[in-house]
Amino acid sequence: MSAPAVAAPAAAPIVATPEPRVSRPRAGRAVWRSRTVRALSVLAAIGVWEFLTANHIRLWVRFDTLPTVTQIVRAFRHQLGTDAYYLDLGQSLIRILSGFGLAAVVGVTTGVALGRSRWFADIVGPLTELARPIPAIAIVPVAILLFPDDEAGIVFITFVAAVFPILVATRHAVRALPTIWEESVRTQGGNRWDVLWRVVLPGSLPGVFGGLSVGIGVAWICVVSAEMISGRLGVGYRTWQAYTIVDYPGVFVGIITIGVLGYTTSAAVELLGRRVTHWLPRGDEEAK
């Protein structure tokens, strides 16, 4: 008589272990720790600057010729109490917003057209590639000849500086989109406009905002340079005037103002990009 067969033990069910997620308190502590480190790094740089300039240190560079932090703060407080400072501030902001806003519209539109249309790329593409390597500040003489007043010329220079980073980033973002997205829309009966509004524009937004972030930084460089050369108002103009009258603390007031303005506008562009592309997976970036 044969022995009864022994049933094999059933395999244990595979239970998927959830990925560990960072708790809110821990994420909050990470954010504050990061902010504290960044603030301390800035304070340390200010402390080193004060030490080198106050003690007239000469290494490879001559820190004894530069103003101390105390002198710069005193000049900053004086500038904040004058109307000219806020007039220059407003004038530079108007120029940067006008030139950058126009560059954003033209750059995104042209970039999408270059990425989607072969005919447009063949006609306009070579012209953009020839003009793109030319520094915007080299167009100052052309701007003076083209426009009757300095204001329009400075806005034009700002536009030229910002438009090419935006255009190139948009073009690359459009060309990098997976073709299966477009095919999915077309199989559902969508036309070219449906593909544009439902695939091309949403899919290229991360690259577009990358170009906008670069463009706003380049625009500040060129608007300040243009103000120094041909402006009558603005932060760049006032900084250069301070240098001509040997007001070195005033020069650093202008430099710090430019840095704060550039940081603020760049942060605003990045914040807008995060809000518009909130559907993107960011992972650990949220804790930064």
CSV table of N, CA, C and O in Angstrom, one decimal, residues 14-122:
chain,number,residue,atom,x,y,z
A,14,ILE,N,3.5,37.3,-1.2
A,14,ILE,CA,4.5,38.4,-1.3
A,14,ILE,C,3.8,39.7,-0.9
A,14,ILE,O,2.8,40.1,-1.6
A,15,VAL,N,4.2,40.3,0.1
A,15,VAL,CA,3.6,41.6,0.6
A,15,VAL,C,4.6,42.7,0.2
A,15,VAL,O,5.8,42.7,0.6
A,16,ALA,N,4.1,43.6,-0.6
A,16,ALA,CA,5.0,44.7,-1.0
A,16,ALA,C,5.1,45.7,0.2
A,16,ALA,O,4.2,46.1,0.8
A,17,THR,N,6.4,45.9,0.5
A,17,THR,CA,6.7,46.8,1.6
A,17,THR,C,6.7,48.3,1.0
A,17,THR,O,7.3,48.6,0.0
A,18,PRO,N,5.9,49.1,1.7
A,18,PRO,CA,5.8,50.5,1.2
A,18,PRO,C,7.1,51.2,1.4
A,18,PRO,O,7.9,50.9,2.3
A,19,GLU,N,7.4,52.1,0.4
A,19,GLU,CA,8.6,52.9,0.5
A,19,GLU,C,8.6,53.8,1.7
A,19,GLU,O,7.5,54.4,2.0
A,20,PRO,N,9.7,53.9,2.4
A,20,PRO,CA,9.7,54.8,3.5
A,20,PRO,C,9.5,56.3,3.1
A,20,PRO,O,10.1,56.7,2.1
A,21,ARG,N,8.7,56.9,3.8
A,21,ARG,CA,8.4,58.3,3.5
A,21,ARG,C,8.9,59.2,4.6
A,21,ARG,O,8.8,58.8,5.8
A,22,VAL,N,9.4,60.3,4.3
A,22,VAL,CA,9.9,61.3,5.3
A,22,VAL,C,8.7,61.9,6.0
A,22,VAL,O,7.8,62.4,5.3
A,23,SER,N,8.7,61.8,7.3
A,23,SER,CA,7.6,62.4,8.0
A,23,SER,C,7.6,63.9,8.0
A,23,SER,O,8.7,64.5,7.7
A,24,ARG,N,6.5,64.6,8.2
A,24,ARG,CA,6.4,66.0,8.1
A,24,ARG,C,7.4,66.7,9.2
A,24,ARG,O,8.0,67.7,8.8
A,25,PRO,N,7.4,66.2,10.4
A,25,PRO,CA,8.3,66.9,11.4
A,25,PRO,C,9.8,66.8,10.9
A,25,PRO,O,10.5,67.7,11.0
A,26,ARG,N,10.2,65.6,10.4
A,26,ARG,CA,11.5,65.4,10.0
A,26,ARG,C,11.8,66.3,8.7
A,26,ARG,O,12.9,66.9,8.6
A,27,ALA,N,10.9,66.4,7.8
A,27,ALA,CA,11.1,67.3,6.7
A,27,ALA,C,11.1,68.7,7.1
A,27,ALA,O,11.9,69.5,6.5
A,28,GLY,N,10.3,69.1,8.0
A,28,GLY,CA,10.4,70.5,8.5
A,28,GLY,C,11.7,70.8,9.2
A,28,GLY,O,12.3,71.9,9.0
A,29,ARG,N,12.3,69.9,9.9
A,29,ARG,CA,13.6,70.1,10.5
A,29,ARG,C,14.7,70.2,9.5
A,29,ARG,O,15.6,71.0,9.6
A,30,ALA,N,14.5,69.4,8.4
A,30,ALA,CA,15.5,69.4,7.4
A,30,ALA,C,15.5,70.8,6.7
A,30,ALA,O,16.5,71.4,6.3
A,31,VAL,N,14.3,71.3,6.4
A,31,VAL,CA,14.2,72.6,5.8
A,31,VAL,C,14.8,73.7,6.6
A,31,VAL,O,15.6,74.6,6.2
A,32,TRP,N,14.5,73.7,7.9
A,32,TRP,CA,15.1,74.8,8.8
A,32,TRP,C,16.6,74.6,9.0
A,32,TRP,O,17.3,75.6,9.1
A,33,ARG,N,17.1,73.4,9.0
A,33,ARG,CA,18.5,73.2,9.1
A,33,ARG,C,19.2,73.7,7.8
A,33,ARG,O,20.2,74.3,7.9
A,34,SER,N,18.6,73.4,6.6
A,34,SER,CA,19.2,73.9,5.4
A,34,SER,C,19.2,75.5,5.4
A,34,SER,O,20.2,76.1,5.0
A,35,ARG,N,18.1,76.1,5.8
A,35,ARG,CA,18.0,77.6,5.8
A,35,ARG,C,19.0,78.1,6.8
A,35,ARG,O,19.6,79.2,6.6
A,36,THR,N,19.2,77.5,7.9
A,36,THR,CA,20.2,78.0,8.9
A,36,THR,C,21.6,77.9,8.4
A,36,THR,O,22.4,78.8,8.6
A,37,VAL,N,21.9,76.8,7.7
A,37,VAL,CA,23.3,76.7,7.1
A,37,VAL,C,23.5,77.7,6.1
A,37,VAL,O,24.6,78.3,6.0
A,38,ARG,N,22.5,78.0,5.3
A,38,ARG,CA,22.6,79.0,4.2
A,38,ARG,C,22.8,80.4,4.8
A,38,ARG,O,23.7,81.2,4.4
A,39,ALA,N,22.1,80.7,5.9
A,39,ALA,CA,22.2,82.0,6.5
A,39,ALA,C,23.6,82.1,7.2
A,39,ALA,O,24.2,83.2,7.1
A,40,LEU,N,24.0,81.1,7.8
A,40,LEU,CA,25.4,81.1,8.5
A,40,LEU,C,26.5,81.3,7.4
A,40,LEU,O,27.5,81.9,7.7
A,41,SER,N,26.3,80.7,6.2
A,41,SER,CA,27.3,80.8,5.2
A,41,SER,C,27.4,82.3,4.8
A,41,SER,O,28.5,82.8,4.5
A,42,VAL,N,26.3,83.0,4.6
A,42,VAL,CA,26.3,84.4,4.2
A,42,VAL,C,26.9,85.2,5.3
A,42,VAL,O,27.8,86.1,5.1
A,43,LEU,N,26.6,85.0,6.6
A,43,LEU,CA,27.1,85.7,7.7
A,43,LEU,C,28.6,85.5,7.8
A,43,LEU,O,29.4,86.4,8.1
A,44,ALA,N,29.1,84.2,7.6
A,44,ALA,CA,30.5,84.0,7.6
A,44,ALA,C,31.3,84.7,6.5
A,44,ALA,O,32.3,85.3,6.8
A,45,ALA,N,30.7,84.8,5.3
A,45,ALA,CA,31.3,85.6,4.2
A,45,ALA,C,31.4,87.0,4.6
A,45,ALA,O,32.4,87.7,4.4
A,46,ILE,N,30.4,87.6,5.2
A,46,ILE,CA,30.4,89.0,5.7
A,46,ILE,C,31.4,89.2,6.7
A,46,ILE,O,32.2,90.2,6.7
A,47,GLY,N,31.6,88.2,7.7
A,47,GLY,CA,32.6,88.4,8.7
A,47,GLY,C,34.0,88.3,8.1
A,47,GLY,O,34.9,89.1,8.6
A,48,VAL,N,34.2,87.4,7.2
A,48,VAL,CA,35.5,87.4,6.5
A,48,VAL,C,35.8,88.7,5.8
A,48,VAL,O,37.0,89.2,5.8
A,49,TRP,N,34.8,89.2,5.1
A,49,TRP,CA,35.0,90.5,4.4
A,49,TRP,C,35.4,91.6,5.4
A,49,TRP,O,36.3,92.4,5.1
A,50,GLU,N,34.7,91.7,6.5
A,50,GLU,CA,35.0,92.7,7.5
A,50,GLU,C,36.4,92.6,8.1
A,50,GLU,O,37.1,93.6,8.3
A,51,PHE,N,36.8,91.3,8.3
A,51,PHE,CA,38.1,91.1,8.9
A,51,PHE,C,39.2,91.5,7.9
A,51,PHE,O,40.2,92.2,8.3
A,52,LEU,N,39.1,91.1,6.6
A,52,LEU,CA,40.1,91.4,5.6
A,52,LEU,C,40.2,92.9,5.4
A,52,LEU,O,41.3,93.4,5.2
A,53,THR,N,39.1,93.6,5.3
A,53,THR,CA,39.1,95.0,4.9
A,53,THR,C,39.5,95.9,6.1
A,53,THR,O,40.2,96.9,6.0
A,54,ALA,N,38.9,95.6,7.3
A,54,ALA,CA,39.2,96.4,8.5
A,54,ALA,C,40.7,96.3,8.9
A,54,ALA,O,41.2,97.2,9.5
A,55,ASN,N,41.3,95.1,8.7
A,55,ASN,CA,42.7,94.9,9.1
A,55,ASN,C,43.7,95.2,7.9
A,55,ASN,O,44.9,94.9,8.1
A,56,HIS,N,43.2,95.7,6.8
A,56,HIS,CA,44.0,96.1,5.6
A,56,HIS,C,44.9,95.0,5.2
A,56,HIS,O,46.1,95.1,5.0
A,57,ILE,N,44.3,93.8,5.0
A,57,ILE,CA,45.0,92.6,4.6
A,57,ILE,C,45.4,92.7,3.1
A,57,ILE,O,44.5,93.1,2.3
A,58,ARG,N,46.6,92.4,2.8
A,58,ARG,CA,47.1,92.3,1.4
A,58,ARG,C,47.6,90.9,1.2
A,58,ARG,O,48.7,90.5,1.7
A,59,LEU,N,46.9,90.1,0.4
A,59,LEU,CA,47.4,88.8,0.0
A,59,LEU,C,47.7,88.9,-1.5
A,59,LEU,O,48.6,89.6,-1.9
A,60,TRP,N,47.0,88.1,-2.3
A,60,TRP,CA,47.1,88.3,-3.8
A,60,TRP,C,46.3,89.5,-4.3
A,60,TRP,O,46.6,90.0,-5.4
A,61,VAL,N,45.3,89.9,-3.5
A,61,VAL,CA,44.5,91.0,-3.9
A,61,VAL,C,44.6,92.0,-2.7
A,61,VAL,O,45.0,91.7,-1.6
A,62,ARG,N,44.3,93.3,-3.0
A,62,ARG,CA,44.4,94.4,-2.1
A,62,ARG,C,43.1,94.7,-1.4
A,62,ARG,O,42.3,95.5,-1.9
A,63,PHE,N,42.8,94.0,-0.3
A,63,PHE,CA,41.6,94.3,0.5
A,63,PHE,C,41.7,95.6,1.2
A,63,PHE,O,40.6,96.1,1.6
A,64,ASP,N,42.8,96.2,1.3
A,64,ASP,CA,42.9,97.5,2.0
A,64,ASP,C,42.4,98.6,1.2
A,64,ASP,O,42.1,99.7,1.7
A,65,THR,N,42.1,98.4,-0.1
A,65,THR,CA,41.5,99.5,-0.9
A,65,THR,C,40.0,99.4,-1.0
A,65,THR,O,39.4,100.3,-1.6
A,66,LEU,N,39.4,98.3,-0.4
A,66,LEU,CA,38.0,98.1,-0.5
A,66,LEU,C,37.3,98.7,0.8
A,66,LEU,O,37.9,98.7,1.9
A,67,PRO,N,36.1,99.1,0.7
A,67,PRO,CA,35.4,99.6,1.9
A,67,PRO,C,35.0,98.4,2.9
A,67,PRO,O,34.8,97.3,2.4
A,68,THR,N,34.9,98.7,4.1
A,68,THR,CA,34.5,97.7,5.1
A,68,THR,C,33.0,97.5,5.1
A,68,THR,O,32.3,98.3,4.5
A,69,VAL,N,32.6,96.5,5.8
A,69,VAL,CA,31.2,96.2,5.9
A,69,VAL,C,30.4,97.3,6.6
A,69,VAL,O,29.3,97.7,6.2
A,70,THR,N,31.1,97.9,7.6
A,70,THR,CA,30.5,99.0,8.3
A,70,THR,C,30.3,100.2,7.4
A,70,THR,O,29.2,100.9,7.5
A,71,GLN,N,31.2,100.5,6.6
A,71,GLN,CA,31.1,101.6,5.7
A,71,GLN,C,30.0,101.4,4.6
A,71,GLN,O,29.2,102.3,4.3
A,72,ILE,N,29.9,100.2,4.2
A,72,ILE,CA,28.9,99.8,3.2
A,72,ILE,C,27.5,99.9,3.8
A,72,ILE,O,26.5,100.5,3.2
A,73,VAL,N,27.3,99.4,5.0
A,73,VAL,CA,26.0,99.5,5.7
A,73,VAL,C,25.6,101.0,5.9
A,73,VAL,O,24.5,101.3,5.8
A,74,ARG,N,26.6,101.8,6.3
A,74,ARG,CA,26.3,103.2,6.5
A,74,ARG,C,25.9,103.9,5.2
A,74,ARG,O,24.9,104.7,5.2
A,75,ALA,N,26.5,103.5,4.1
A,75,ALA,CA,26.1,104.1,2.8
A,75,ALA,C,24.8,103.5,2.4
A,75,ALA,O,24.0,104.3,1.8
A,76,PHE,N,24.5,102.3,2.7
A,76,PHE,CA,23.2,101.7,2.4
A,76,PHE,C,22.1,102.4,3.1
A,76,PHE,O,21.0,102.7,2.5
A,77,ARG,N,22.3,102.7,4.4
A,77,ARG,CA,21.3,103.4,5.2
A,77,ARG,C,21.0,104.8,4.6
A,77,ARG,O,19.9,105.3,4.6
A,78,HIS,N,22.1,105.4,4.2
A,78,HIS,CA,21.9,106.8,3.6
A,78,HIS,C,21.1,106.7,2.3
A,78,HIS,O,20.2,107.5,2.0
A,79,GLN,N,21.4,105.7,1.4
A,79,GLN,CA,20.8,105.5,0.2
A,79,GLN,C,19.3,105.2,0.4
A,79,GLN,O,18.4,105.7,-0.4
A,80,LEU,N,19.0,104.4,1.4
A,80,LEU,CA,17.6,104.1,1.6
A,80,LEU,C,16.7,105.3,2.0
A,80,LEU,O,15.5,105.2,1.9
A,81,GLY,N,17.4,106.3,2.5
A,81,GLY,CA,16.6,107.5,2.9
A,81,GLY,C,16.5,108.5,1.8
A,81,GLY,O,16.0,109.6,2.0
A,82,THR,N,16.9,108.2,0.6
A,82,THR,CA,16.8,109.2,-0.5
A,82,THR,C,15.8,108.7,-1.6
A,82,THR,O,15.5,107.5,-1.7
A,83,ASP,N,15.2,109.7,-2.3
A,83,ASP,CA,14.3,109.3,-3.3
A,83,ASP,C,15.0,108.8,-4.6
A,83,ASP,O,14.4,108.0,-5.3
A,84,ALA,N,16.2,109.2,-4.8
A,84,ALA,CA,16.9,108.7,-6.0
A,84,ALA,C,17.1,107.2,-6.0
A,84,ALA,O,17.0,106.6,-7.1
A,85,TYR,N,17.3,106.6,-4.9
A,85,TYR,CA,17.5,105.2,-4.8
A,85,TYR,C,16.3,104.4,-5.3
A,85,TYR,O,16.4,103.5,-6.1
A,86,TYR,N,15.1,104.8,-4.8
A,86,TYR,CA,13.9,104.1,-5.2
A,86,TYR,C,13.5,104.4,-6.7
A,86,TYR,O,12.9,103.6,-7.4
A,87,LEU,N,13.9,105.6,-7.2
A,87,LEU,CA,13.7,105.9,-8.6
A,87,LEU,C,14.5,105.1,-9.5
A,87,LEU,O,14.0,104.5,-10.5
A,88,ASP,N,15.8,104.9,-9.1
A,88,ASP,CA,16.7,104.0,-9.9
A,88,ASP,C,16.2,102.6,-9.8
A,88,ASP,O,16.2,101.8,-10.8
A,89,LEU,N,15.7,102.1,-8.6
A,89,LEU,CA,15.2,100.8,-8.4
A,89,LEU,C,14.0,100.5,-9.3
A,89,LEU,O,13.9,99.5,-10.0
A,90,GLY,N,13.1,101.5,-9.3
A,90,GLY,CA,11.9,101.3,-10.1
A,90,GLY,C,12.2,101.3,-11.6
A,90,GLY,O,11.6,100.6,-12.4
A,91,GLN,N,13.1,102.2,-12.0
A,91,GLN,CA,13.5,102.3,-13.4
A,91,GLN,C,14.1,101.0,-13.9
A,91,GLN,O,13.8,100.5,-15.0
A,92,SER,N,15.0,100.4,-13.2
A,92,SER,CA,15.6,99.1,-13.6
A,92,SER,C,14.6,98.0,-13.6
A,92,SER,O,14.6,97.2,-14.5
A,93,LEU,N,13.7,98.0,-12.7
A,93,LEU,CA,12.6,96.9,-12.7
A,93,LEU,C,11.7,97.1,-13.9
A,93,LEU,O,11.3,96.1,-14.5
A,94,ILE,N,11.4,98.3,-14.2
A,94,ILE,CA,10.5,98.5,-15.4
A,94,ILE,C,11.2,98.0,-16.7
A,94,ILE,O,10.6,97.3,-17.5
A,95,ARG,N,12.5,98.3,-16.8
A,95,ARG,CA,13.3,97.8,-17.9
A,95,ARG,C,13.4,96.3,-18.0
A,95,ARG,O,13.2,95.7,-19.1
A,96,ILE,N,13.7,95.7,-16.9
A,96,ILE,CA,13.9,94.3,-16.9
A,96,ILE,C,12.6,93.5,-17.1
A,96,ILE,O,12.5,92.5,-17.9
A,97,LEU,N,11.5,94.0,-16.5
A,97,LEU,CA,10.2,93.3,-16.7
A,97,LEU,C,9.7,93.5,-18.2
A,97,LEU,O,9.1,92.6,-18.7
A,98,SER,N,9.9,94.7,-18.7
A,98,SER,CA,9.5,94.9,-20.1
A,98,SER,C,10.3,94.1,-21.1
A,98,SER,O,9.7,93.3,-21.9
A,99,GLY,N,11.6,94.1,-21.0
A,99,GLY,CA,12.4,93.3,-21.9
A,99,GLY,C,12.3,91.8,-21.7
A,99,GLY,O,12.2,91.0,-22.7
A,100,PHE,N,12.2,91.4,-20.4
A,100,PHE,CA,12.1,90.0,-20.2
A,100,PHE,C,10.7,89.4,-20.5
A,100,PHE,O,10.6,88.3,-21.0
A,101,GLY,N,9.7,90.2,-20.2
A,101,GLY,CA,8.3,89.8,-20.6
A,101,GLY,C,8.2,89.6,-22.1
A,101,GLY,O,7.6,88.6,-22.6
A,102,LEU,N,8.7,90.6,-22.9
A,102,LEU,CA,8.7,90.4,-24.3
A,102,LEU,C,9.5,89.3,-24.8
A,102,LEU,O,9.1,88.5,-25.7
A,103,ALA,N,10.7,89.0,-24.2
A,103,ALA,CA,11.5,87.9,-24.6
A,103,ALA,C,10.8,86.6,-24.2
A,103,ALA,O,11.0,85.6,-25.0
A,104,ALA,N,10.1,86.5,-23.1
A,104,ALA,CA,9.4,85.3,-22.8
A,104,ALA,C,8.3,84.9,-23.8
A,104,ALA,O,8.2,83.8,-24.3
A,105,VAL,N,7.6,85.9,-24.3
A,105,VAL,CA,6.5,85.7,-25.3
A,105,VAL,C,7.2,85.2,-26.6
A,105,VAL,O,6.8,84.2,-27.2
A,106,VAL,N,8.1,86.0,-27.1
A,106,VAL,CA,8.7,85.7,-28.4
A,106,VAL,C,9.6,84.4,-28.3
A,106,VAL,O,9.5,83.6,-29.2
A,107,GLY,N,10.3,84.2,-27.2
A,107,GLY,CA,11.2,83.1,-27.1
A,107,GLY,C,10.4,81.8,-27.0
A,107,GLY,O,10.7,80.8,-27.7
A,108,VAL,N,9.3,81.7,-26.2
A,108,VAL,CA,8.5,80.5,-26.1
A,108,VAL,C,7.8,80.2,-27.5
A,108,VAL,O,7.8,79.1,-28.0
A,109,THR,N,7.2,81.3,-28.1
A,109,THR,CA,6.5,81.1,-29.3
A,109,THR,C,7.4,80.6,-30.4
A,109,THR,O,7.1,79.6,-31.1
A,110,THR,N,8.6,81.2,-30.6
A,110,THR,CA,9.5,80.9,-31.6
A,110,THR,C,10.1,79.5,-31.3
A,110,THR,O,10.3,78.7,-32.2
A,111,GLY,N,10.4,79.2,-30.1
A,111,GLY,CA,10.9,77.9,-29.7
A,111,GLY,C,10.0,76.7,-30.0
A,111,GLY,O,10.4,75.7,-30.6
A,112,VAL,N,8.7,76.9,-29.8
A,112,VAL,CA,7.7,75.9,-30.1
A,112,VAL,C,7.6,75.7,-31.6
A,112,VAL,O,7.6,74.6,-32.1
A,113,ALA,N,7.6,76.9,-32.3
A,113,ALA,CA,7.6,76.8,-33.8
A,113,ALA,C,8.8,76.1,-34.4
A,113,ALA,O,8.7,75.3,-35.3
A,114,LEU,N,10.0,76.4,-33.8
A,114,LEU,CA,11.2,75.7,-34.3
A,114,LEU,C,11.2,74.2,-34.0
A,114,LEU,O,11.7,73.4,-34.8
A,115,GLY,N,10.6,73.8,-32.9
A,115,GLY,CA,10.5,72.4,-32.5
A,115,GLY,C,9.5,71.6,-33.3
A,115,GLY,O,9.6,70.4,-33.4
A,116,ARG,N,8.4,72.3,-33.8
A,116,ARG,CA,7.3,71.6,-34.4
A,116,ARG,C,7.3,71.7,-35.9
A,116,ARG,O,6.8,70.8,-36.6
A,117,SER,N,7.8,72.8,-36.5
A,117,SER,CA,7.7,73.0,-37.9
A,117,SER,C,9.1,72.9,-38.6
A,117,SER,O,10.0,73.6,-38.2
A,118,ARG,N,9.2,72.0,-39.5
A,118,ARG,CA,10.4,71.8,-40.3
A,118,ARG,C,10.7,73.0,-41.2
A,118,ARG,O,11.8,73.5,-41.3
A,119,TRP,N,9.6,73.5,-41.8
A,119,TRP,CA,9.8,74.7,-42.7
A,119,TRP,C,10.2,75.9,-41.9
A,119,TRP,O,11.1,76.6,-42.3
A,120,PHE,N,9.6,76.1,-40.7
A,120,PHE,CA,10.0,77.3,-39.9
A,120,PHE,C,11.5,77.1,-39.4
A,120,PHE,O,12.2,78.1,-39.3
A,121,ALA,N,11.8,75.9,-39.0
A,121,ALA,CA,13.2,75.6,-38.6
A,121,ALA,C,14.2,75.9,-39.7
A,121,ALA,O,15.3,76.4,-39.5
A,122,ASP,N,13.9,75.5,-40.9
A,122,ASP,CA,14.8,75.7,-42.1
A,122,ASP,C,14.9,77.2,-42.4
A,122,ASP,O,16.0,77.7,-42.8
